[in-house]
Coordinates of C-alpha atoms and ligand atoms in Angstrom, one line a residue:
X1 CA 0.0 0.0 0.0
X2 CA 1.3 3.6 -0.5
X3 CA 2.7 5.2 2.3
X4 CA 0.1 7.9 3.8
X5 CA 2.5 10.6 4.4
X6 CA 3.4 10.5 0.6
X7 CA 3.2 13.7 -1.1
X8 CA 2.0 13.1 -4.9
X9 CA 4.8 13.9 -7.7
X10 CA 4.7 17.6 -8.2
X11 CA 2.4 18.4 -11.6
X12 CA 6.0 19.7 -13.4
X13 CA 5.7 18.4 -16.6
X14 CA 9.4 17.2 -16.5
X15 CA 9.7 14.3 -13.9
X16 CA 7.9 11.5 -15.9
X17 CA 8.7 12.5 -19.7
X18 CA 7.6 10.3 -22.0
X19 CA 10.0 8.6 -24.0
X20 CA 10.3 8.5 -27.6
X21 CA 10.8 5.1 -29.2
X22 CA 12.7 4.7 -32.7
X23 CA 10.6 2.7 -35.1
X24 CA 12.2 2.1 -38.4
X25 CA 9.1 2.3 -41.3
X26 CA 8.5 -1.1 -42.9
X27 CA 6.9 -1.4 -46.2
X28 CA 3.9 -3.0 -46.7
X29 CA 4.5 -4.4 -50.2
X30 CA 6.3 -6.7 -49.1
X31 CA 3.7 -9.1 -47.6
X32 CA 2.9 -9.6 -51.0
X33 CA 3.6 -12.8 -51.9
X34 CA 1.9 -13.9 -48.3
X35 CA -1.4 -11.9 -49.0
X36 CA -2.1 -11.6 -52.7
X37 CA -2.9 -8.3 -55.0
X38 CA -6.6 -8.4 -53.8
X39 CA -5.3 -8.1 -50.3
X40 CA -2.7 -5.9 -50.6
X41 CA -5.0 -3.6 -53.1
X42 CA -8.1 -3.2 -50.2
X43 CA -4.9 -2.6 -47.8
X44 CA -3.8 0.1 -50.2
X45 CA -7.1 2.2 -51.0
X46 CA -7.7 1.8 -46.8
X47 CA -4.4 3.6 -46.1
X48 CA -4.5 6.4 -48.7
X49 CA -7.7 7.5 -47.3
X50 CA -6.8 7.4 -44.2
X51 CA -3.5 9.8 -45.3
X52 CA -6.4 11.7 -46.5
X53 CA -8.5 12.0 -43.5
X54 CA -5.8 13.2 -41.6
X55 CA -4.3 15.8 -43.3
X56 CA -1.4 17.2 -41.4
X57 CA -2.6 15.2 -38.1
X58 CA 0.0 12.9 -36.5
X59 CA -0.9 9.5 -35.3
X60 CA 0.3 9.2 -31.9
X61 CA 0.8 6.0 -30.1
X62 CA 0.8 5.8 -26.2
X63 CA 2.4 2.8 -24.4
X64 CA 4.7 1.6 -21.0
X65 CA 6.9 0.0 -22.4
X66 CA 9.2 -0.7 -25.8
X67 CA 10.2 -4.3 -24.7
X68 CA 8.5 -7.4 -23.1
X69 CA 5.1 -8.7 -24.1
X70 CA 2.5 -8.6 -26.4
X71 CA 2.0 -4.6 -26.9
X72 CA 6.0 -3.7 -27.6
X73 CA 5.6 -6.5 -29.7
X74 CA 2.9 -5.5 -32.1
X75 CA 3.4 -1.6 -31.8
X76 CA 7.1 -2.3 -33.6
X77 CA 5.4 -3.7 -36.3
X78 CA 2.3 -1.4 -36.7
X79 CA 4.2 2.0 -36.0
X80 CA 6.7 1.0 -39.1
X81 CA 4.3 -0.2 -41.4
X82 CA 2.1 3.2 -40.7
X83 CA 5.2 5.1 -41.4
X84 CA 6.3 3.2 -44.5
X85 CA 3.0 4.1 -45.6
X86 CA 3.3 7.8 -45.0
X87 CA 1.4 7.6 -42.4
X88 CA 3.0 10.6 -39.6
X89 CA 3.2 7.9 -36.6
X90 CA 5.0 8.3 -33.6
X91 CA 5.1 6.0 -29.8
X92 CA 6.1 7.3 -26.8
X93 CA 6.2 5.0 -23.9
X94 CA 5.2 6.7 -20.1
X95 CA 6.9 7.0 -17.4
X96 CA 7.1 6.2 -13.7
X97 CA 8.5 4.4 -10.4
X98 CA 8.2 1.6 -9.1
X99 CA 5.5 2.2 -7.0
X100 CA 3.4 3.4 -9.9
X101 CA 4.4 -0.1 -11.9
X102 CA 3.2 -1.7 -9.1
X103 CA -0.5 -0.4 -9.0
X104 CA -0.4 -0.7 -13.1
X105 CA 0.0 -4.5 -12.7
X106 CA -2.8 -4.4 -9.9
X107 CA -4.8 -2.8 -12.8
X108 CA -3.5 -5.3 -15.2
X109 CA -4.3 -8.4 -12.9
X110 CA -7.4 -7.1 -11.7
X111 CA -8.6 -6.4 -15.3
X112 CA -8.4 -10.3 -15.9
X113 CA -10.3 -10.9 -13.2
X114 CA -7.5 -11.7 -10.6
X115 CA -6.1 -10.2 -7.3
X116 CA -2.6 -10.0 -8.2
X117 CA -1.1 -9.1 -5.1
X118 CA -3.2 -8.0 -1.3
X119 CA -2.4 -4.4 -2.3
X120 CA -5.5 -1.6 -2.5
X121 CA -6.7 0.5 -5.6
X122 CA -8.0 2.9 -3.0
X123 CA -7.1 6.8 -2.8
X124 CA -4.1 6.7 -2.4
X125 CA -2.9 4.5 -5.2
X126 CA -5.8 6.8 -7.0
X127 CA -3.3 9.9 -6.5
X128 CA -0.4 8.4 -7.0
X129 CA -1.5 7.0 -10.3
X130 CA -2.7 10.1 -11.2
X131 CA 0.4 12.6 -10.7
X132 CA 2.6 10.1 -12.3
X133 CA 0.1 10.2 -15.8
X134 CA -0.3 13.9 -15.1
X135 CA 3.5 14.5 -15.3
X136 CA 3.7 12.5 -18.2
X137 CA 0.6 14.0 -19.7
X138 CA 1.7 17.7 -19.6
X139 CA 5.4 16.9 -20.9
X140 CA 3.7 15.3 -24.3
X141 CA 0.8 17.9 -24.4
X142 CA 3.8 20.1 -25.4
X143 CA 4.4 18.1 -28.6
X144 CA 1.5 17.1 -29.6
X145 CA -1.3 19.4 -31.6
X146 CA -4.6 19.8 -31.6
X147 CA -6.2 17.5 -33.8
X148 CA -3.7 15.1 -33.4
X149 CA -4.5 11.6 -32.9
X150 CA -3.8 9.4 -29.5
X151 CA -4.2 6.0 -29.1
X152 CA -4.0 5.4 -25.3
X153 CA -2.6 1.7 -24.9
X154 CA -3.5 -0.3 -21.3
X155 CA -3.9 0.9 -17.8
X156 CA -0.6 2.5 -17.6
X157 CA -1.7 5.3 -19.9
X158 CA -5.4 5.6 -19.8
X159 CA -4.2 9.0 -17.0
X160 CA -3.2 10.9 -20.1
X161 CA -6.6 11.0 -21.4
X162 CA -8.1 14.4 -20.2
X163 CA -5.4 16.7 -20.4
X164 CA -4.7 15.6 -23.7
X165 CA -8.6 16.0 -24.9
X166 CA -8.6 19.4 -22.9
X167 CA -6.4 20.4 -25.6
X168 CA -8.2 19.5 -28.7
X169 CA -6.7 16.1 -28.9
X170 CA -8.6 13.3 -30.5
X171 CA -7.8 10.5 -28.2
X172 CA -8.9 7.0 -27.9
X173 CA -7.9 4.3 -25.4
X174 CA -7.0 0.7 -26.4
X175 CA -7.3 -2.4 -23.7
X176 CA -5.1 -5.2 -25.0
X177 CA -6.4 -7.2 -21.8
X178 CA -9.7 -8.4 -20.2
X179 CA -11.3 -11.5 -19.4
X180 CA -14.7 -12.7 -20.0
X181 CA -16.3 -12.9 -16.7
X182 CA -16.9 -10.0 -14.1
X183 CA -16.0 -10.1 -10.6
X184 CA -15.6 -8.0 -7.6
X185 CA -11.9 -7.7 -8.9
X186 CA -13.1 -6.3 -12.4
X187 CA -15.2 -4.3 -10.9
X188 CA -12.3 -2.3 -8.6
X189 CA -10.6 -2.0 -11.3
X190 CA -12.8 -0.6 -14.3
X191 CA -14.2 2.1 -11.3
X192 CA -10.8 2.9 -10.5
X193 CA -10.3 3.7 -14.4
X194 CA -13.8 5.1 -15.6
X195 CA -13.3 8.3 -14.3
X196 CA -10.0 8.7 -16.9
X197 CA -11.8 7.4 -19.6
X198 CA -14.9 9.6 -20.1
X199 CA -12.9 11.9 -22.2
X200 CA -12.0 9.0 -24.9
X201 CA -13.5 9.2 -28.2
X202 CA -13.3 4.8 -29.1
X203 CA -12.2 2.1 -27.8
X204 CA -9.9 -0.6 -28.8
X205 CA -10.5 -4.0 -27.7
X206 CA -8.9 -7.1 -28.8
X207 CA -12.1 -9.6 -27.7
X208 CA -16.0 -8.5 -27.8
X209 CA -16.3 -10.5 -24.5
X210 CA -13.6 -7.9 -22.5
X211 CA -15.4 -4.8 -23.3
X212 CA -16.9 -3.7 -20.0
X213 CA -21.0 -2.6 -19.8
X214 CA -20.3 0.5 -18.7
X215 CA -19.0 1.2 -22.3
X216 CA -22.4 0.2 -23.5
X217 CA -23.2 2.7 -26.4
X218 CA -19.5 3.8 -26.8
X219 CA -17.9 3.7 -29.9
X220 CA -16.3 0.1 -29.6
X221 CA -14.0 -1.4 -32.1
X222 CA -12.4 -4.9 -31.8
X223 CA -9.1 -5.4 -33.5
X224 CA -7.2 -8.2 -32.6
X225 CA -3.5 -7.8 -33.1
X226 CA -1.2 -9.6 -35.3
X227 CA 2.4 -11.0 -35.9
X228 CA 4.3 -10.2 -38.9
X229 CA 6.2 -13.0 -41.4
X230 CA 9.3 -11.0 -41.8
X231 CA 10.3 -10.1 -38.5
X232 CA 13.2 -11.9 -36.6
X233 CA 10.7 -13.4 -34.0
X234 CA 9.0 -15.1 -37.1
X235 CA 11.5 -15.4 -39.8
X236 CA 12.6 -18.5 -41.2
X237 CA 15.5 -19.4 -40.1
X238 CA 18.2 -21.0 -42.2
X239 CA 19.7 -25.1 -40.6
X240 CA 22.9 -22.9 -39.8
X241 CA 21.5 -19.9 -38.0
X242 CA 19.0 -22.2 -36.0
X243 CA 21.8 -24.6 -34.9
X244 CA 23.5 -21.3 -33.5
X245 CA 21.2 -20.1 -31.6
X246 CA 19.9 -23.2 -30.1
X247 CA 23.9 -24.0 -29.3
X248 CA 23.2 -21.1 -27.5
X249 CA 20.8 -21.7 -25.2
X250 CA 22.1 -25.6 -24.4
X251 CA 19.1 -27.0 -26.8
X252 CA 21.7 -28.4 -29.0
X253 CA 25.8 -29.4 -28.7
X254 CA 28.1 -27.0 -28.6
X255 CA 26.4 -25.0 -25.8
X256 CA 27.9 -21.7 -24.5
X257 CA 25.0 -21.5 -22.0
X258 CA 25.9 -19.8 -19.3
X259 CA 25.4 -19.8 -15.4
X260 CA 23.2 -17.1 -13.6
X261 CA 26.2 -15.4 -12.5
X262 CA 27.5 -14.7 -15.9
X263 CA 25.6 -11.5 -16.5
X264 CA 22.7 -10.1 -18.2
X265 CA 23.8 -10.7 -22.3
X266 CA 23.3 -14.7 -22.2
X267 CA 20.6 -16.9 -21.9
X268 CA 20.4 -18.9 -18.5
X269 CA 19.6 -22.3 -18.0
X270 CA 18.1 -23.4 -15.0
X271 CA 17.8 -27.6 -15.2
X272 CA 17.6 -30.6 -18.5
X273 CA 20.2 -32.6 -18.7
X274 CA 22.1 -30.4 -21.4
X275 CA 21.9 -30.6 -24.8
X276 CA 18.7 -32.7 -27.0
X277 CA 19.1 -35.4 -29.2
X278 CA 17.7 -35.2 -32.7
X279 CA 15.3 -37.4 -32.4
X280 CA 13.6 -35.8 -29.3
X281 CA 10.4 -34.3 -28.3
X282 CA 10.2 -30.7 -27.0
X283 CA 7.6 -29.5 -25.1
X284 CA 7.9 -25.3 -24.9
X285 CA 5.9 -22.3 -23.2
X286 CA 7.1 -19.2 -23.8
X287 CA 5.9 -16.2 -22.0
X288 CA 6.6 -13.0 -19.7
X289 CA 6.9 -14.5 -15.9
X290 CA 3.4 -13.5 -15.1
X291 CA 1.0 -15.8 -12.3
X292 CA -1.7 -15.5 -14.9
X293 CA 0.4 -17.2 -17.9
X294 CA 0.9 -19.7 -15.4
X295 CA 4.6 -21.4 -16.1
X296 CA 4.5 -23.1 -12.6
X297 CA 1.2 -25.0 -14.0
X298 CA 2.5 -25.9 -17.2
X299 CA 6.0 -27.2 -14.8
X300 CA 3.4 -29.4 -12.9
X301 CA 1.4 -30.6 -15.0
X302 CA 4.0 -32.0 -17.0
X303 CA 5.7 -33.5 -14.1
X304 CA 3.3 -35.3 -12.9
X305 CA 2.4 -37.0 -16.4
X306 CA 5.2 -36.9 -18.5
X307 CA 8.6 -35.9 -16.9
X308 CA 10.9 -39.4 -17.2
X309 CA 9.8 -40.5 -20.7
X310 CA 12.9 -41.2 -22.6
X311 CA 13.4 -38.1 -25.3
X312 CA 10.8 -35.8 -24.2
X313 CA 11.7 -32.4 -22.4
X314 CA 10.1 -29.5 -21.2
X315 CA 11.3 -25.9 -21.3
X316 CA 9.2 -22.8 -19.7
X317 CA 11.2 -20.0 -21.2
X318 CA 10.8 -16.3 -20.4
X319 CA 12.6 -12.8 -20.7
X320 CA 15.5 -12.3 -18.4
X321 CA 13.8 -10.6 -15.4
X322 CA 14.2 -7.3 -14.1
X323 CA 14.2 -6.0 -18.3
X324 CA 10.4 -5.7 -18.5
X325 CA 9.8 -2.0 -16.6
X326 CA 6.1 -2.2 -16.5
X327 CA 6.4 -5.5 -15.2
X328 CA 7.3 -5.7 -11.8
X329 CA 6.2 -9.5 -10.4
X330 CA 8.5 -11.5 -13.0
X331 CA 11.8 -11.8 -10.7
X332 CA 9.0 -13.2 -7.9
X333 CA 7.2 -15.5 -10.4
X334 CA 10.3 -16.6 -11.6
X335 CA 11.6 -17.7 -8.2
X336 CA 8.3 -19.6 -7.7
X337 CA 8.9 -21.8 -10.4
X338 CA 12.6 -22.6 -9.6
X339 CA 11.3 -23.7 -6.3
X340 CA 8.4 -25.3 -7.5
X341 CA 11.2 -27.1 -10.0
X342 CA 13.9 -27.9 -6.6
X343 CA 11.1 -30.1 -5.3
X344 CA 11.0 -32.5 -8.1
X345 CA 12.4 -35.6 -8.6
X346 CA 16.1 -35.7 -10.2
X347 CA 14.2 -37.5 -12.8
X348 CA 11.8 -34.7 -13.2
X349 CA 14.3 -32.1 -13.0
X350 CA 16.1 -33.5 -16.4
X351 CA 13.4 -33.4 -18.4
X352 CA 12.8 -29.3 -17.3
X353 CA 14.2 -26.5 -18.0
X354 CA 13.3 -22.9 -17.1
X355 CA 14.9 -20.4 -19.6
X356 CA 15.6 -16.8 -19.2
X357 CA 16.5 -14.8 -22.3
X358 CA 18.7 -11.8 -22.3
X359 CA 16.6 -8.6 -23.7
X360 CA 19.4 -6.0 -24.1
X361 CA 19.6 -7.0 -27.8
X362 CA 15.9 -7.7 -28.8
X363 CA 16.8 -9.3 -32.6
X364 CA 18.9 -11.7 -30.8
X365 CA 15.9 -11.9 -28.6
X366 CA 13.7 -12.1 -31.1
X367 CA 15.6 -14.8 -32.7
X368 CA 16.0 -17.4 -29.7
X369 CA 12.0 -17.1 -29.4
X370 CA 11.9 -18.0 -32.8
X371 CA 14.1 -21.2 -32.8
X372 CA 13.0 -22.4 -29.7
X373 CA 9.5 -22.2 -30.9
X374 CA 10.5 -24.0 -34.3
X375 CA 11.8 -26.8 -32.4
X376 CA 9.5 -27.4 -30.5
X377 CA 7.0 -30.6 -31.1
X378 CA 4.3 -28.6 -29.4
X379 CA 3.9 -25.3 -28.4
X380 CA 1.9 -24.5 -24.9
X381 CA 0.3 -22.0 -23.7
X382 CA -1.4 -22.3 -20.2
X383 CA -3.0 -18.9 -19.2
X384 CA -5.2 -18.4 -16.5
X385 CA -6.1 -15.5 -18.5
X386 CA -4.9 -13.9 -22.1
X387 CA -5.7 -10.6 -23.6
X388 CA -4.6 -12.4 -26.6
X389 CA -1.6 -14.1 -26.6
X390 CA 0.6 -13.3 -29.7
X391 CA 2.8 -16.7 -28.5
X392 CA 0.1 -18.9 -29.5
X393 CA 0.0 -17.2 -33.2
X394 CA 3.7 -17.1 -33.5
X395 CA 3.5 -21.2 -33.2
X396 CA 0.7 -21.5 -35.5
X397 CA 2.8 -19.7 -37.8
X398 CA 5.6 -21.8 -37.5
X399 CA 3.0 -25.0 -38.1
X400 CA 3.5 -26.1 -34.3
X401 CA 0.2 -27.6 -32.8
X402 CA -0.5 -25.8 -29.7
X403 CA -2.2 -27.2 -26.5
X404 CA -3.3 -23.9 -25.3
X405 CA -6.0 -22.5 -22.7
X406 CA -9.7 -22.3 -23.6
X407 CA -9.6 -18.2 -22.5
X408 CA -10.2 -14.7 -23.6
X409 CA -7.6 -14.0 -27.2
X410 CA -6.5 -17.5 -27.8
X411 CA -10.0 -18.7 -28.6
X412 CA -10.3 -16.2 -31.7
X413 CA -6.4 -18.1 -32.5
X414 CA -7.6 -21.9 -32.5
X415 CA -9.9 -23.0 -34.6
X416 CA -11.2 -26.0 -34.8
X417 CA -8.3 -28.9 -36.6
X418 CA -5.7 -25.8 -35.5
X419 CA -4.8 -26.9 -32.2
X420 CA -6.2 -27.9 -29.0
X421 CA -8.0 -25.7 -26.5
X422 CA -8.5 -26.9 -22.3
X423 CA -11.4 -25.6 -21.3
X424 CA -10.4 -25.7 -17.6
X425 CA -6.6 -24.3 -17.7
X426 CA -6.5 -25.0 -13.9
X427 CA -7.1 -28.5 -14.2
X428 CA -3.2 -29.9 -14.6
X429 CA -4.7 -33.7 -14.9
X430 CA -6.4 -32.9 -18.3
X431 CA -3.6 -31.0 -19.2
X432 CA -1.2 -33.6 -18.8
X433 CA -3.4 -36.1 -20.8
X434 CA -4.0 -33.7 -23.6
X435 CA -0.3 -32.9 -24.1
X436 CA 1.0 -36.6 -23.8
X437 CA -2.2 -38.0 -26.0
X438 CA -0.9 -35.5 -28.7
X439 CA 2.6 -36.2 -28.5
X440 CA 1.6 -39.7 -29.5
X441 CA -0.1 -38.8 -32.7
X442 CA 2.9 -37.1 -34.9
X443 CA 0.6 -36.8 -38.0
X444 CA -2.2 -35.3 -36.5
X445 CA 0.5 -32.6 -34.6
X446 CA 1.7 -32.3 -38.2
X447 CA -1.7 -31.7 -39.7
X448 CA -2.7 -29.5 -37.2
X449 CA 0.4 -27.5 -37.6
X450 CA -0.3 -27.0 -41.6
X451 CA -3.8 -26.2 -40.4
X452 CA -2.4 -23.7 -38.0
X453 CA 0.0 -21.5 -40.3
X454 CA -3.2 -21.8 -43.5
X455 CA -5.5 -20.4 -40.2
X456 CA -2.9 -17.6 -39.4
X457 CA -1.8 -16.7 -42.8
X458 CA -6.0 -15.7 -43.3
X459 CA -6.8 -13.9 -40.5
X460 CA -4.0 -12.4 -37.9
X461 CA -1.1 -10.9 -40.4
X462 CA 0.0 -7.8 -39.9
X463 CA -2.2 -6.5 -43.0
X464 CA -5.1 -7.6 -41.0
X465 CA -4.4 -5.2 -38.3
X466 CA -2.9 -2.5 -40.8
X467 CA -6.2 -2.1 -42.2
X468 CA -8.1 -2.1 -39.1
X469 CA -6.0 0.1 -37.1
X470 CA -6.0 2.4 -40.6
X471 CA -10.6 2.0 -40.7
X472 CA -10.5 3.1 -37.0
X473 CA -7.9 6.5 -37.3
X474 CA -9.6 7.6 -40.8
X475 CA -13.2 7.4 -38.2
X476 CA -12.0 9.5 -35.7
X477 CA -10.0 11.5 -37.7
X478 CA -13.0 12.7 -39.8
X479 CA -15.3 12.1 -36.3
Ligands
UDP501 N1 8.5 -12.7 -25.7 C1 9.8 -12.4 -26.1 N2 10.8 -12.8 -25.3 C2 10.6 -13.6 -24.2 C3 9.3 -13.9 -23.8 C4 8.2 -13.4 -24.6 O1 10.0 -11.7 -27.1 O2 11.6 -13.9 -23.6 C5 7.4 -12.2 -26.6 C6 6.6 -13.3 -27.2 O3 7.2 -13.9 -28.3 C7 5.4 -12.5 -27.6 C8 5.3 -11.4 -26.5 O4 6.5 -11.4 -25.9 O5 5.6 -11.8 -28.9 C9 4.2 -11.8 -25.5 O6 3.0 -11.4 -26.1 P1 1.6 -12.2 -25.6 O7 0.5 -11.5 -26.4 O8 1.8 -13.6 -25.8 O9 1.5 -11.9 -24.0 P2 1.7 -10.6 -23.1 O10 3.1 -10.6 -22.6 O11 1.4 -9.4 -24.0 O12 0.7 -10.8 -22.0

């Protein structure tokens, strides 16, 4: 809880700047051969109007952070292809202390429906929250001009709002998170935003089922996001280039893992019994060290059904902690699962590994996530919760079944034939069965997988979400 005798960061303007984040523009033409001219054409005309509608306007985008999860992710790759399409775009990511990170994630755990940690929302986390976007607020409301365009992304931002309309901005507020039920916990946390987002001119929402009643007669829009074929997160990947990087991270001979000791710039190991063979089967989650994407579930579920069979290995891998600012519970989740992992069997402990990923470069990042996900005979992913889940697209991409939760963005992902859904991600005994009852069917995995990339390749490309994201500004621009 915030200490009572706190007094609020001073409206200044200076002490939480927002911070620009170099995008490089992309061009669009080049998911051409993925799309098709009839695509690409629709993509086109949708664009130039947009250009049209807004004039001189500047397309601002509003985040908390450039690296580490699903919205850095997708914001690299929609920023430069809005700017390769002349298209003024800019992102700016907030900022703010620790104390404000922490209150963000309440918002962010409490929007999906879950506690988080036994901290309040109350007035005090209310004023605290609302100096910090203040700050931030009146340092961009020097740069940006009326008319402009916002597009508020998450909790962390949704503070800016009012100043920013106060000054003839057109701004509109995009949740990338949600769940389809409401509880108390949704509840504390929609009322501790409403108040910020009566100013807000549409709405972004990945999922019909997140959008809240109290937006009932808003202008709603559902766009969910999308990966993009040519980054190095989905890439293909030549034999020599995978065989490096997965040397690299102990998957394959010639290791140069390294121990936790050795510094932020490699990968660390934690567990397995060193290099795979060949022949093997890899089992691989891959996600922020968040409770709600549940790592320690997918640890124990697999334990108790699978760990010991000869060939078959499990890795939960994640970003190095401490690299994701907005993201203050991953060094805690973390630990949870390496002691969760200490009180397996020796057996148990060979067959899983928990991987952290250095983030100061993000391609080489980028590429591990990509390999590892290649290799792996099925791809999990085990959420409590998901706004959307980009992971579970990147496999389908790379024609991996998935065994992934039955919740919020991943049921848009897996369609029927694509994959396989749990409807009860809690329930670690029907996970375990699922998993190993697919691993025993190679031609229905590899089915799937074709399935997967045909689903993927239709619906959740970065063209998609171009030409939704460019529908929505051209509305508000002319609105
Ligand atoms: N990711 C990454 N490095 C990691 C772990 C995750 O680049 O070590 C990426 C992952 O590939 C995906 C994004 O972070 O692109 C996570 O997005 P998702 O929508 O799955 O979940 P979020 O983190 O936004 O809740």
């Amino acid at each position: 809880m915030v200490n009572q005798q706190r007094t609020p960061i001073g409206h200044n303007g200076g002490m939480f700047e927002p911070k620009d984040v170099q995008v490089p523009p992309l061009d669009m033409m080049r998911l051409s051969p993925l799309i098709g001219p009839e695509r690409l054409d629709h993509l086109v005309r949708a664009v130039a109007e947009t250009r049209e509608a807004l004039g001189k306007a500047t397309v601002w985008n509003v985040s908390s952070t450039e690296i580490g999860g699903g919205v850095a992710e997708m914001l690299h790759i929609l920023v430069g292809y809005a700017k390769g399409s002349a298209i003024d775009t800019r992102w700016v990511v907030v900022q703010g202390d620790g104390e404000f990170f922490q209150i963000t994630k309440r918002l962010h755990n409490r929007l999906h429906g879950a506690a988080g940690d036994k901290g309040e929302l109350g007035r005090f986390e209310g004023e605290h929250y609302r100096s910090v976007t203040d700050a931030n607020a009146l340092a961009l409301v020097e740069r940006v001009r009326s008319g402009d365009v916002v597009v508020l992304h998450d909790p962390q931002t949704a503070g800016l709002a009012g100043e920013l309309a106060r000054r003839g901005v057109r701004v509109m507020w995009r949740c990338h998170i949600g769940t389809e039920r409401s509880n108390a916990f949704t509840e504390e946390a929609w009322s501790f935003l409403a108040p910020y987002l009566q100013t807000c001119r549409a709405f972004v929402f990945s999922h019909q089922d997140f959008v809240p009643l109290r937006l009932a007669g808003a202008d709603v829009w559902i766009i969910p996001p999308s990966i993009d074929p040519y980054t190095p997160k989905n890439r293909t990947l030549t034999r020599a280039k995978s065989t490096m990087l997965l040397a690299r991270i102990g998957f394959v001979g010639g290791s140069s893992t390294k121990t936790a000791s050795d510094g932020a710039a490699d990968p660390v190991v934690i567990g397995g019994s060193g290099p795979m063979e060949p022949v093997d089967q890899l089992v691989v989650q891959v996600s922020r060290w968040d409770r709600l994407k549940d790592m320690q579930g997918v640890l124990e579920g697999f334990a108790g059904r699978l760990a010991g069979r000869a060939g078959l290995h499990l890795a939960l891998v994640g970003p190095a902690v401490g690299a994701v600012s907005d993201d203050p519970e991953g060094e805690k989740v973390l630990q949870e699962c390496v002691s969760a992992w200490e009180g397996l069997s020796a057996l148990q402990r060979r067959a899983i590994r928990l991987v952290t990923l250095p983030m100061a470069d993000m391609e080489e990042n980028a590429l591990m996530v990509n390999v590892v996900q290649r290799h792996a005979s099925v791809v999990v992913q085990k959420s409590i919760e998901e706004g959307f889940g980009l992971t579970v697209a990147e496999a389908m991409w790379k024609s991996r079944p998935v065994v992934a939760s039955a919740v919020g963005g991943i049921v848009q992902q897996v369609a029927p034939g694509t994959g396989l859904l749990l409807e009860d991600p809690k329930d670690l005994g029907v996970f375990g069965d699922t998993l190993a009852g697919l691993l025993e069917r190679p031609q229905d995995m590899a089915r799937m997988g074709r399935r997967a990339r045909r689903h993927i390749r239709a619906n959740f490309l970065s063209d998609r979400h171009l030409l939704a994201f460019a529908h929505l500004v051209d509305h508000v621009a002319r609105s």
